[in-house]
PDB file of C-alpha atoms and ligand atoms in Angstrom:
ATOM      1  CA  MET A   1      -3.273 -15.291 -33.863  1.00  0.00           C
ATOM      2  CA  ASN A   2      -0.953 -12.716 -32.385  1.00  0.00           C
ATOM      3  CA  HIS A   3      -0.693 -13.524 -28.926  1.00  0.00           C
ATOM      4  CA  ILE A   4       0.956 -10.310 -26.863  1.00  0.00           C
ATOM      5  CA  ALA A   5       1.497 -11.797 -23.342  1.00  0.00           C
ATOM      6  CA  PRO A   6       0.099  -9.794 -20.532  1.00  0.00           C
ATOM      7  CA  VAL A   7       2.273  -8.163 -18.622  1.00  0.00           C
ATOM      8  CA  PRO A   8       3.207  -9.491 -15.205  1.00  0.00           C
ATOM      9  CA  VAL A   9       2.318  -8.298 -12.157  1.00  0.00           C
ATOM     10  CA  LEU A  10       3.164  -9.431  -8.644  1.00  0.00           C
ATOM     11  CA  THR A  11       0.939  -8.472  -5.987  1.00  0.00           C
ATOM     12  CA  ILE A  12       2.044  -7.770  -1.930  1.00  0.00           C
ATOM     13  CA  ASP A  13      -1.414  -7.326   0.060  1.00  0.00           C
ATOM     14  CA  GLY A  14      -0.572  -7.422   4.025  1.00  0.00           C
ATOM     15  CA  PRO A  15      -1.614  -5.328   6.939  1.00  0.00           C
ATOM     16  CA  SER A  16       0.290  -2.759   7.642  1.00  0.00           C
ATOM     17  CA  GLY A  17       3.606  -2.783   9.577  1.00  0.00           C
ATOM     18  CA  SER A  18       3.950  -6.326   7.908  1.00  0.00           C
ATOM     19  CA  GLY A  19       6.938  -4.299   6.015  1.00  0.00           C
ATOM     20  CA  LYS A  20       5.492  -4.430   2.409  1.00  0.00           C
ATOM     21  CA  GLY A  21       6.141  -0.575   0.830  1.00  0.00           C
ATOM     22  CA  THR A  22      10.123  -1.727   1.964  1.00  0.00           C
ATOM     23  CA  VAL A  23       9.820  -5.008   0.654  1.00  0.00           C
ATOM     24  CA  SER A  24       7.868  -4.471  -3.152  1.00  0.00           C
ATOM     25  CA  ARG A  25      10.093  -1.228  -3.681  1.00  0.00           C
ATOM     26  CA  ARG A  26      12.793  -2.863  -2.698  1.00  0.00           C
ATOM     27  CA  VAL A  27      11.749  -6.028  -5.216  1.00  0.00           C
ATOM     28  CA  ALA A  28      10.944  -3.318  -7.869  1.00  0.00           C
ATOM     29  CA  GLU A  29      14.395  -2.202  -7.531  1.00  0.00           C
ATOM     30  CA  HIS A  30      15.658  -5.958  -7.553  1.00  0.00           C
ATOM     31  CA  LEU A  31      13.214  -6.827 -11.017  1.00  0.00           C
ATOM     32  CA  GLY A  32      13.366  -3.197 -12.829  1.00  0.00           C
ATOM     33  CA  TRP A  33       9.763  -2.781 -12.559  1.00  0.00           C
ATOM     34  CA  ARG A  34       7.372  -0.058 -11.766  1.00  0.00           C
ATOM     35  CA  LEU A  35       5.702  -0.112  -8.462  1.00  0.00           C
ATOM     36  CA  LEU A  36       2.268   0.712  -7.155  1.00  0.00           C
ATOM     37  CA  ASP A  37       2.102   1.964  -3.757  1.00  0.00           C
ATOM     38  CA  SER A  38      -1.992   2.018  -3.405  1.00  0.00           C
ATOM     39  CA  GLY A  39      -2.341   2.961  -0.089  1.00  0.00           C
ATOM     40  CA  ALA A  40      -0.662   6.519  -0.978  1.00  0.00           C
ATOM     41  CA  LEU A  41      -3.642   7.057  -3.569  1.00  0.00           C
ATOM     42  CA  TYR A  42      -5.920   5.874   0.020  1.00  0.00           C
ATOM     43  CA  ARG A  43      -4.202   8.088   1.942  1.00  0.00           C
ATOM     44  CA  ALA A  44      -3.740  11.426  -0.398  1.00  0.00           C
ATOM     45  CA  VAL A  45      -8.151  10.951  -0.659  1.00  0.00           C
ATOM     46  CA  GLY A  46      -7.825  11.249   3.047  1.00  0.00           C
ATOM     47  CA  TYR A  47      -5.796  13.914   3.141  1.00  0.00           C
ATOM     48  CA  ALA A  48      -7.506  16.294   0.465  1.00  0.00           C
ATOM     49  CA  ALA A  49     -11.467  15.190   2.188  1.00  0.00           C
ATOM     50  CA  GLY A  50      -9.368  16.648   5.210  1.00  0.00           C
ATOM     51  CA  ALA A  51      -8.037  19.829   3.548  1.00  0.00           C
ATOM     52  CA  ALA A  52     -11.212  20.572   2.555  1.00  0.00           C
ATOM     53  CA  GLY A  53     -12.906  20.160   5.260  1.00  0.00           C
ATOM     54  CA  LEU A  54     -15.224  16.787   4.403  1.00  0.00           C
ATOM     55  CA  ASP A  55     -17.498  14.856   6.964  1.00  0.00           C
ATOM     56  CA  LEU A  56     -14.936  11.608   6.016  1.00  0.00           C
ATOM     57  CA  THR A  57     -18.081   9.462   7.024  1.00  0.00           C
ATOM     58  CA  ASP A  58     -19.767  11.917   3.926  1.00  0.00           C
ATOM     59  CA  ALA A  59     -19.958   8.849   1.258  1.00  0.00           C
ATOM     60  CA  GLU A  60     -20.937  10.789  -1.211  1.00  0.00           C
ATOM     61  CA  ALA A  61     -18.501  13.956  -0.587  1.00  0.00           C
ATOM     62  CA  VAL A  62     -15.242  11.764  -0.307  1.00  0.00           C
ATOM     63  CA  THR A  63     -16.040   9.947  -3.551  1.00  0.00           C
ATOM     64  CA  ARG A  64     -16.379  13.709  -5.265  1.00  0.00           C
ATOM     65  CA  CYS A  65     -13.222  14.386  -3.679  1.00  0.00           C
ATOM     66  CA  ALA A  66     -11.827  11.316  -5.073  1.00  0.00           C
ATOM     67  CA  GLN A  67     -12.930  11.359  -8.266  1.00  0.00           C
ATOM     68  CA  SER A  68     -11.496  14.600  -8.751  1.00  0.00           C
ATOM     69  CA  THR A  69      -8.511  14.186  -6.411  1.00  0.00           C
ATOM     70  CA  LYS A  70      -5.359  14.911  -8.519  1.00  0.00           C
ATOM     71  CA  ILE A  71      -2.980  12.444  -7.746  1.00  0.00           C
ATOM     72  CA  ARG A  72       0.802  12.853  -8.904  1.00  0.00           C
ATOM     73  CA  PHE A  73       3.894  10.442  -8.141  1.00  0.00           C
ATOM     74  CA  GLN A  74       6.874  11.876  -8.801  1.00  0.00           C
ATOM     75  CA  ALA A  75      11.276  10.887  -8.644  1.00  0.00           C
ATOM     76  CA  SER A  76      12.356  13.384  -6.137  1.00  0.00           C
ATOM     77  CA  ALA A  77      15.337  16.014  -7.538  1.00  0.00           C
ATOM     78  CA  ASP A  78      18.042  14.660  -4.796  1.00  0.00           C
ATOM     79  CA  GLY A  79      16.884  10.654  -5.355  1.00  0.00           C
ATOM     80  CA  GLY A  80      15.022  10.146  -2.399  1.00  0.00           C
ATOM     81  CA  ASP A  81      11.752   8.854  -2.388  1.00  0.00           C
ATOM     82  CA  THR A  82       9.313   9.630  -4.271  1.00  0.00           C
ATOM     83  CA  ARG A  83       7.232  12.138  -3.904  1.00  0.00           C
ATOM     84  CA  ILE A  84       3.565  12.128  -3.696  1.00  0.00           C
ATOM     85  CA  LEU A  85       1.318  15.833  -5.305  1.00  0.00           C
ATOM     86  CA  VAL A  86      -2.362  16.094  -4.241  1.00  0.00           C
ATOM     87  CA  ASN A  87      -3.946  18.958  -6.354  1.00  0.00           C
ATOM     88  CA  GLY A  88      -0.226  20.155  -7.192  1.00  0.00           C
ATOM     89  CA  HIS A  89       0.803  19.900  -3.597  1.00  0.00           C
ATOM     90  CA  ASP A  90       4.010  17.441  -2.315  1.00  0.00           C
ATOM     91  CA  ALA A  91       2.418  16.146   0.765  1.00  0.00           C
ATOM     92  CA  THR A  92       4.005  12.988   0.543  1.00  0.00           C
ATOM     93  CA  ASP A  93       5.121  13.818   4.483  1.00  0.00           C
ATOM     94  CA  GLU A  94       1.417  14.553   5.610  1.00  0.00           C
ATOM     95  CA  LEU A  95       0.678  11.170   3.419  1.00  0.00           C
ATOM     96  CA  ARG A  96       3.603   8.989   6.187  1.00  0.00           C
ATOM     97  CA  THR A  97       1.934  10.156   9.518  1.00  0.00           C
ATOM     98  CA  GLU A  98      -0.733   7.683  11.738  1.00  0.00           C
ATOM     99  CA  THR A  99      -3.126  10.249  11.315  1.00  0.00           C
ATOM    100  CA  ALA A 100      -3.340  10.183   7.587  1.00  0.00           C
ATOM    101  CA  GLY A 101      -2.362   6.279   8.080  1.00  0.00           C
ATOM    102  CA  ALA A 102      -6.454   5.977   9.473  1.00  0.00           C
ATOM    103  CA  ALA A 103      -7.813   8.534   7.201  1.00  0.00           C
ATOM    104  CA  ALA A 104      -6.630   6.540   4.297  1.00  0.00           C
ATOM    105  CA  SER A 105      -8.624   3.254   6.301  1.00  0.00           C
ATOM    106  CA  ALA A 106     -12.110   4.991   7.305  1.00  0.00           C
ATOM    107  CA  ILE A 107     -12.182   6.661   2.793  1.00  0.00           C
ATOM    108  CA  ALA A 108     -11.197   3.502   1.673  1.00  0.00           C
ATOM    109  CA  SER A 109     -14.546   1.230   3.401  1.00  0.00           C
ATOM    110  CA  ILE A 110     -16.955   3.840   1.211  1.00  0.00           C
ATOM    111  CA  ALA A 111     -17.114   1.602  -2.142  1.00  0.00           C
ATOM    112  CA  ALA A 112     -17.282   4.353  -4.606  1.00  0.00           C
ATOM    113  CA  VAL A 113     -14.506   5.687  -3.047  1.00  0.00           C
ATOM    114  CA  ARG A 114     -12.067   1.788  -4.438  1.00  0.00           C
ATOM    115  CA  GLN A 115     -14.205   2.119  -7.335  1.00  0.00           C
ATOM    116  CA  ALA A 116     -12.675   5.665  -8.479  1.00  0.00           C
ATOM    117  CA  LEU A 117      -9.518   4.631  -8.185  1.00  0.00           C
ATOM    118  CA  VAL A 118      -9.926   1.503  -9.970  1.00  0.00           C
ATOM    119  CA  ASP A 119      -8.465   2.682 -13.789  1.00  0.00           C
ATOM    120  CA  LEU A 120      -5.330   4.573 -11.657  1.00  0.00           C
ATOM    121  CA  GLN A 121      -4.401   1.535 -10.447  1.00  0.00           C
ATOM    122  CA  LEU A 122      -5.253  -0.421 -13.541  1.00  0.00           C
ATOM    123  CA  GLY A 123      -2.289   2.060 -15.456  1.00  0.00           C
ATOM    124  CA  PHE A 124       0.516   1.302 -13.521  1.00  0.00           C
ATOM    125  CA  ARG A 125       0.702  -2.180 -15.384  1.00  0.00           C
ATOM    126  CA  LYS A 126       2.696  -1.526 -17.784  1.00  0.00           C
ATOM    127  CA  SER A 127       5.766  -3.223 -18.841  1.00  0.00           C
ATOM    128  CA  PRO A 128       8.274  -4.793 -18.147  1.00  0.00           C
ATOM    129  CA  GLY A 129       6.281  -5.880 -14.847  1.00  0.00           C
ATOM    130  CA  LEU A 130       4.253  -4.133 -11.900  1.00  0.00           C
ATOM    131  CA  VAL A 131       4.907  -5.028  -8.035  1.00  0.00           C
ATOM    132  CA  ALA A 132       1.835  -3.406  -6.308  1.00  0.00           C
ATOM    133  CA  ASP A 133       1.815  -2.748  -3.031  1.00  0.00           C
ATOM    134  CA  GLY A 134      -1.524  -2.633  -1.179  1.00  0.00           C
ATOM    135  CA  ARG A 135      -4.590  -4.807   0.853  1.00  0.00           C
ATOM    136  CA  ASP A 136      -6.709  -6.294  -2.208  1.00  0.00           C
ATOM    137  CA  MET A 137      -4.193  -6.248  -5.077  1.00  0.00           C
ATOM    138  CA  GLY A 138      -4.527 -10.300  -5.684  1.00  0.00           C
ATOM    139  CA  THR A 139      -8.544 -10.440  -4.761  1.00  0.00           C
ATOM    140  CA  VAL A 140      -9.766  -7.497  -6.770  1.00  0.00           C
ATOM    141  CA  ILE A 141      -8.086  -5.001  -8.550  1.00  0.00           C
ATOM    142  CA  PHE A 142      -5.050  -8.083 -10.217  1.00  0.00           C
ATOM    143  CA  PRO A 143      -7.232 -10.860  -9.409  1.00  0.00           C
ATOM    144  CA  ASP A 144      -5.400 -12.598 -13.112  1.00  0.00           C
ATOM    145  CA  ALA A 145      -1.582 -11.896 -11.456  1.00  0.00           C
ATOM    146  CA  PRO A 146       0.935 -14.480 -12.509  1.00  0.00           C
ATOM    147  CA  PHE A 147       2.524 -14.157  -9.181  1.00  0.00           C
ATOM    148  CA  LYS A 148       1.119 -13.212  -5.376  1.00  0.00           C
ATOM    149  CA  VAL A 149       2.072 -12.226  -1.878  1.00  0.00           C
ATOM    150  CA  PHE A 150       0.368 -11.867   1.511  1.00  0.00           C
ATOM    151  CA  LEU A 151       2.845 -10.244   3.752  1.00  0.00           C
ATOM    152  CA  THR A 152       2.030 -10.541   8.168  1.00  0.00           C
ATOM    153  CA  ALA A 153       4.091 -10.351  10.936  1.00  0.00           C
ATOM    154  CA  SER A 154       2.590  -9.694  14.801  1.00  0.00           C
ATOM    155  CA  ALA A 155       0.489  -6.377  15.005  1.00  0.00           C
ATOM    156  CA  ALA A 156       4.070  -6.352  18.423  1.00  0.00           C
ATOM    157  CA  GLU A 157       6.418  -6.776  15.817  1.00  0.00           C
ATOM    158  CA  ARG A 158       4.142  -5.225  13.186  1.00  0.00           C
ATOM    159  CA  ALA A 159       3.837  -1.394  16.100  1.00  0.00           C
ATOM    160  CA  LYS A 160       7.731  -1.971  16.763  1.00  0.00           C
ATOM    161  CA  ARG A 161       8.937  -1.057  13.442  1.00  0.00           C
ATOM    162  CA  ARG A 162       6.212   1.262  13.013  1.00  0.00           C
ATOM    163  CA  TYR A 163       7.454   2.755  16.423  1.00  0.00           C
ATOM    164  CA  LYS A 164      11.239   3.315  15.324  1.00  0.00           C
ATOM    165  CA  GLN A 165      10.575   4.055  11.277  1.00  0.00           C
ATOM    166  CA  LEU A 166       8.028   7.339  13.250  1.00  0.00           C
ATOM    167  CA  LYS A 167      10.797   8.265  15.642  1.00  0.00           C
ATOM    168  CA  GLU A 168      13.931   7.610  13.100  1.00  0.00           C
ATOM    169  CA  LYS A 169      10.484  10.935  11.269  1.00  0.00           C
ATOM    170  CA  GLY A 170      10.932  12.393  14.354  1.00  0.00           C
ATOM    171  CA  LEU A 171       7.707  12.195  15.550  1.00  0.00           C
ATOM    172  CA  ASN A 172       6.451  11.517  18.954  1.00  0.00           C
ATOM    173  CA  VAL A 173       4.958   8.823  19.589  1.00  0.00           C
ATOM    174  CA  THR A 174       4.204   5.843  22.092  1.00  0.00           C
ATOM    175  CA  LEU A 175       4.731   1.420  21.343  1.00  0.00           C
ATOM    176  CA  ALA A 176       1.413   0.744  23.153  1.00  0.00           C
ATOM    177  CA  SER A 177      -0.544   3.499  20.915  1.00  0.00           C
ATOM    178  CA  LEU A 178       0.367   3.208  18.093  1.00  0.00           C
ATOM    179  CA  GLN A 179      -0.697  -1.427  18.471  1.00  0.00           C
ATOM    180  CA  ARG A 180      -3.390  -0.278  19.587  1.00  0.00           C
ATOM    181  CA  GLU A 181      -3.585   2.321  16.156  1.00  0.00           C
ATOM    182  CA  ILE A 182      -2.575  -0.978  14.377  1.00  0.00           C
ATOM    183  CA  GLU A 183      -4.389  -3.268  15.346  1.00  0.00           C
ATOM    184  CA  ALA A 184      -7.892  -0.597  15.075  1.00  0.00           C
ATOM    185  CA  ARG A 185      -6.409  -0.386  11.641  1.00  0.00           C
ATOM    186  CA  ASP A 186      -6.296  -4.784  10.602  1.00  0.00           C
ATOM    187  CA  HIS A 187      -9.469  -4.875  12.351  1.00  0.00           C
ATOM    188  CA  ARG A 188     -11.817  -2.116   9.672  1.00  0.00           C
ATOM    189  CA  ASP A 189      -9.093  -2.977   7.262  1.00  0.00           C
ATOM    190  CA  ALA A 190     -10.042  -6.703   7.734  1.00  0.00           C
ATOM    191  CA  SER A 191     -14.088  -6.457   8.406  1.00  0.00           C
ATOM    192  CA  ARG A 192     -14.814  -3.915   6.186  1.00  0.00           C
ATOM    193  CA  ALA A 193     -17.767  -5.257   3.656  1.00  0.00           C
ATOM    194  CA  VAL A 194     -16.251  -4.416  -0.133  1.00  0.00           C
ATOM    195  CA  ALA A 195     -12.783  -4.873  -0.794  1.00  0.00           C
ATOM    196  CA  PRO A 196     -11.304  -6.722   2.648  1.00  0.00           C
ATOM    197  CA  LEU A 197      -8.245  -7.104   3.593  1.00  0.00           C
ATOM    198  CA  LYS A 198      -7.893 -10.639   3.166  1.00  0.00           C
ATOM    199  CA  PRO A 199      -5.211 -13.568   1.166  1.00  0.00           C
ATOM    200  CA  ALA A 200      -5.631 -14.562  -2.310  1.00  0.00           C
ATOM    201  CA  PRO A 201      -6.910 -18.168  -2.171  1.00  0.00           C
ATOM    202  CA  GLU A 202      -3.637 -18.446  -4.446  1.00  0.00           C
ATOM    203  CA  ALA A 203      -1.479 -16.287  -2.734  1.00  0.00           C
ATOM    204  CA  VAL A 204       2.433 -17.888  -1.363  1.00  0.00           C
ATOM    205  CA  LEU A 205       2.053 -16.226   2.619  1.00  0.00           C
ATOM    206  CA  VAL A 206       4.878 -15.000   4.054  1.00  0.00           C
ATOM    207  CA  ASP A 207       5.447 -14.029   7.582  1.00  0.00           C
ATOM    208  CA  SER A 208       8.062 -11.694   7.960  1.00  0.00           C
ATOM    209  CA  THR A 209       7.760 -12.064  12.214  1.00  0.00           C
ATOM    210  CA  GLY A 210      11.276 -12.111  13.135  1.00  0.00           C
ATOM    211  CA  MET A 211      12.675 -11.929   9.590  1.00  0.00           C
ATOM    212  CA  ARG A 212      15.297  -9.578   8.593  1.00  0.00           C
ATOM    213  CA  ILE A 213      13.948  -7.461   5.368  1.00  0.00           C
ATOM    214  CA  ASP A 214      16.620  -9.162   2.325  1.00  0.00           C
ATOM    215  CA  GLN A 215      15.643 -11.961   4.107  1.00  0.00           C
ATOM    216  CA  VAL A 216      11.730 -11.074   2.627  1.00  0.00           C
ATOM    217  CA  VAL A 217      13.195  -9.622   0.318  1.00  0.00           C
ATOM    218  CA  ALA A 218      14.404 -13.137  -1.101  1.00  0.00           C
ATOM    219  CA  ARG A 219      11.290 -14.964  -0.054  1.00  0.00           C
ATOM    220  CA  VAL A 220       9.365 -12.706  -2.058  1.00  0.00           C
ATOM    221  CA  LEU A 221      11.788 -12.790  -5.084  1.00  0.00           C
ATOM    222  CA  ALA A 222      11.970 -16.726  -5.234  1.00  0.00           C
ATOM    223  CA  VAL A 223       7.722 -16.269  -5.592  1.00  0.00           C
ATOM    224  CA  VAL A 224       8.691 -14.597  -9.020  1.00  0.00           C
ATOM    225  CA  GLN A 225      12.174 -16.638  -9.472  1.00  0.00           C
ATOM    226  CA  PRO A 226      11.888 -19.759  -8.594  1.00  0.00           C
ATOM    227  CA  GLN A 227      15.426 -21.283  -8.394  1.00  0.00           C
TER     228      GLN A 227
HETATM  229  O1   DC B 301      -0.339   0.578   2.907  1.00  0.00           O
HETATM  230  P1   DC B 301      -0.734   1.780   3.962  1.00  0.00           P
HETATM  231  O2   DC B 301      -0.844   1.949   5.379  1.00  0.00           O
HETATM  232  O3   DC B 301      -0.685   2.761   3.010  1.00  0.00           O
HETATM  233  O4   DC B 301      -2.771   1.675   3.818  1.00  0.00           O
HETATM  234  C1   DC B 301      -3.322   2.744   4.407  1.00  0.00           C
HETATM  235  C2   DC B 301      -5.030   2.730   3.812  1.00  0.00           C
HETATM  236  O5   DC B 301      -5.467   2.849   2.898  1.00  0.00           O
HETATM  237  C3   DC B 301      -4.912   1.552   5.291  1.00  0.00           C
HETATM  238  O6   DC B 301      -5.317   1.311   6.206  1.00  0.00           O
HETATM  239  C4   DC B 301      -6.346   1.177   3.740  1.00  0.00           C
HETATM  240  C5   DC B 301      -6.028   1.446   2.651  1.00  0.00           C
HETATM  241  N1   DC B 301      -5.860   0.506   1.957  1.00  0.00           N
HETATM  242  C6   DC B 301      -6.731  -0.335   1.103  1.00  0.00           C
HETATM  243  O7   DC B 301      -8.133   0.019   1.268  1.00  0.00           O
HETATM  244  N2   DC B 301      -6.649  -0.305   0.212  1.00  0.00           N
HETATM  245  C7   DC B 301      -5.197  -1.114  -0.258  1.00  0.00           C
HETATM  246  N3   DC B 301      -4.334  -1.797  -1.719  1.00  0.00           N
HETATM  247  C8   DC B 301      -4.149  -0.190   0.820  1.00  0.00           C
HETATM  248  C9   DC B 301      -4.304   1.002   1.264  1.00  0.00           C
END
C-alpha cells in the first residue's frame, strides 16, 4: 500500500487584533509554507455584497453573492503586500478598513456563506505545507491539522495595536471607538451558532499580551518544530 502523508497544516485561530495576520505571515515565510488569510475571504464577500447594494442580513442574496464572487490573491508587482482582487478589482485597501471587518463579521454568521467558501479554503492545502489564519481553521476547515494554535491578547492591547496600524495607514480612528468595535466583533464571532470563534480542544493557547511579535513567532514556530 502506498501511503501519501497529508500536507501539514498549522492553524492559527483567534480574535481580531491578536496579531494573527502578522504572525501567520512570518511563520509561513519561515517555514516556506503557503498562507491562507481566511478573514480576507469573508471581507471580500462583505465588500462585494456592499458594492452590489445588498442588505447584509438578506441571507439568500448574500449567499448567492458568496457563490459567485471571484476572489484572487496576487503577489504584488513591487514585492509589497499580496493584492486581493474581488471580481477583478484590486480591493486590498478597502478590505483593510474596520467597515470591511464589520461587514465580514456580519455575513460570516450566515451558514451558507461559510459553506460557499469551504472548497476555496481547502484548495490552499498544497505541498510543502499551509499556515491557515482565521477563526475556525482548527475546528471546522482543517480539523485534522497536526498543529493548532489559538492566539489571543487582551481587548485593550488589541485595540491599541489596531489603532497604531490604522494610524500608520493614515486612517482616522479613535482608540475608544476601536476597542468598542473590537469587543462587539469578538462577541458576535464567539456567540454565533455556526463555527463560532473558539479554540480547538487540542490547540496550544498563546496569549500575546505584552509579547513582542518576534517572541510570538518563536513561540508558534516551536509548536511546529519542537526543540
Ligand atoms: O481576521 P479578520 O479580521 O480579517 O476577519 C474578518 C471577519 O471575518 C471576522 O470578524 C469574522 C470573519 N471570519 C470568520 O468568520 N471566519 C474566519 N475563518 C475568518 C474570518
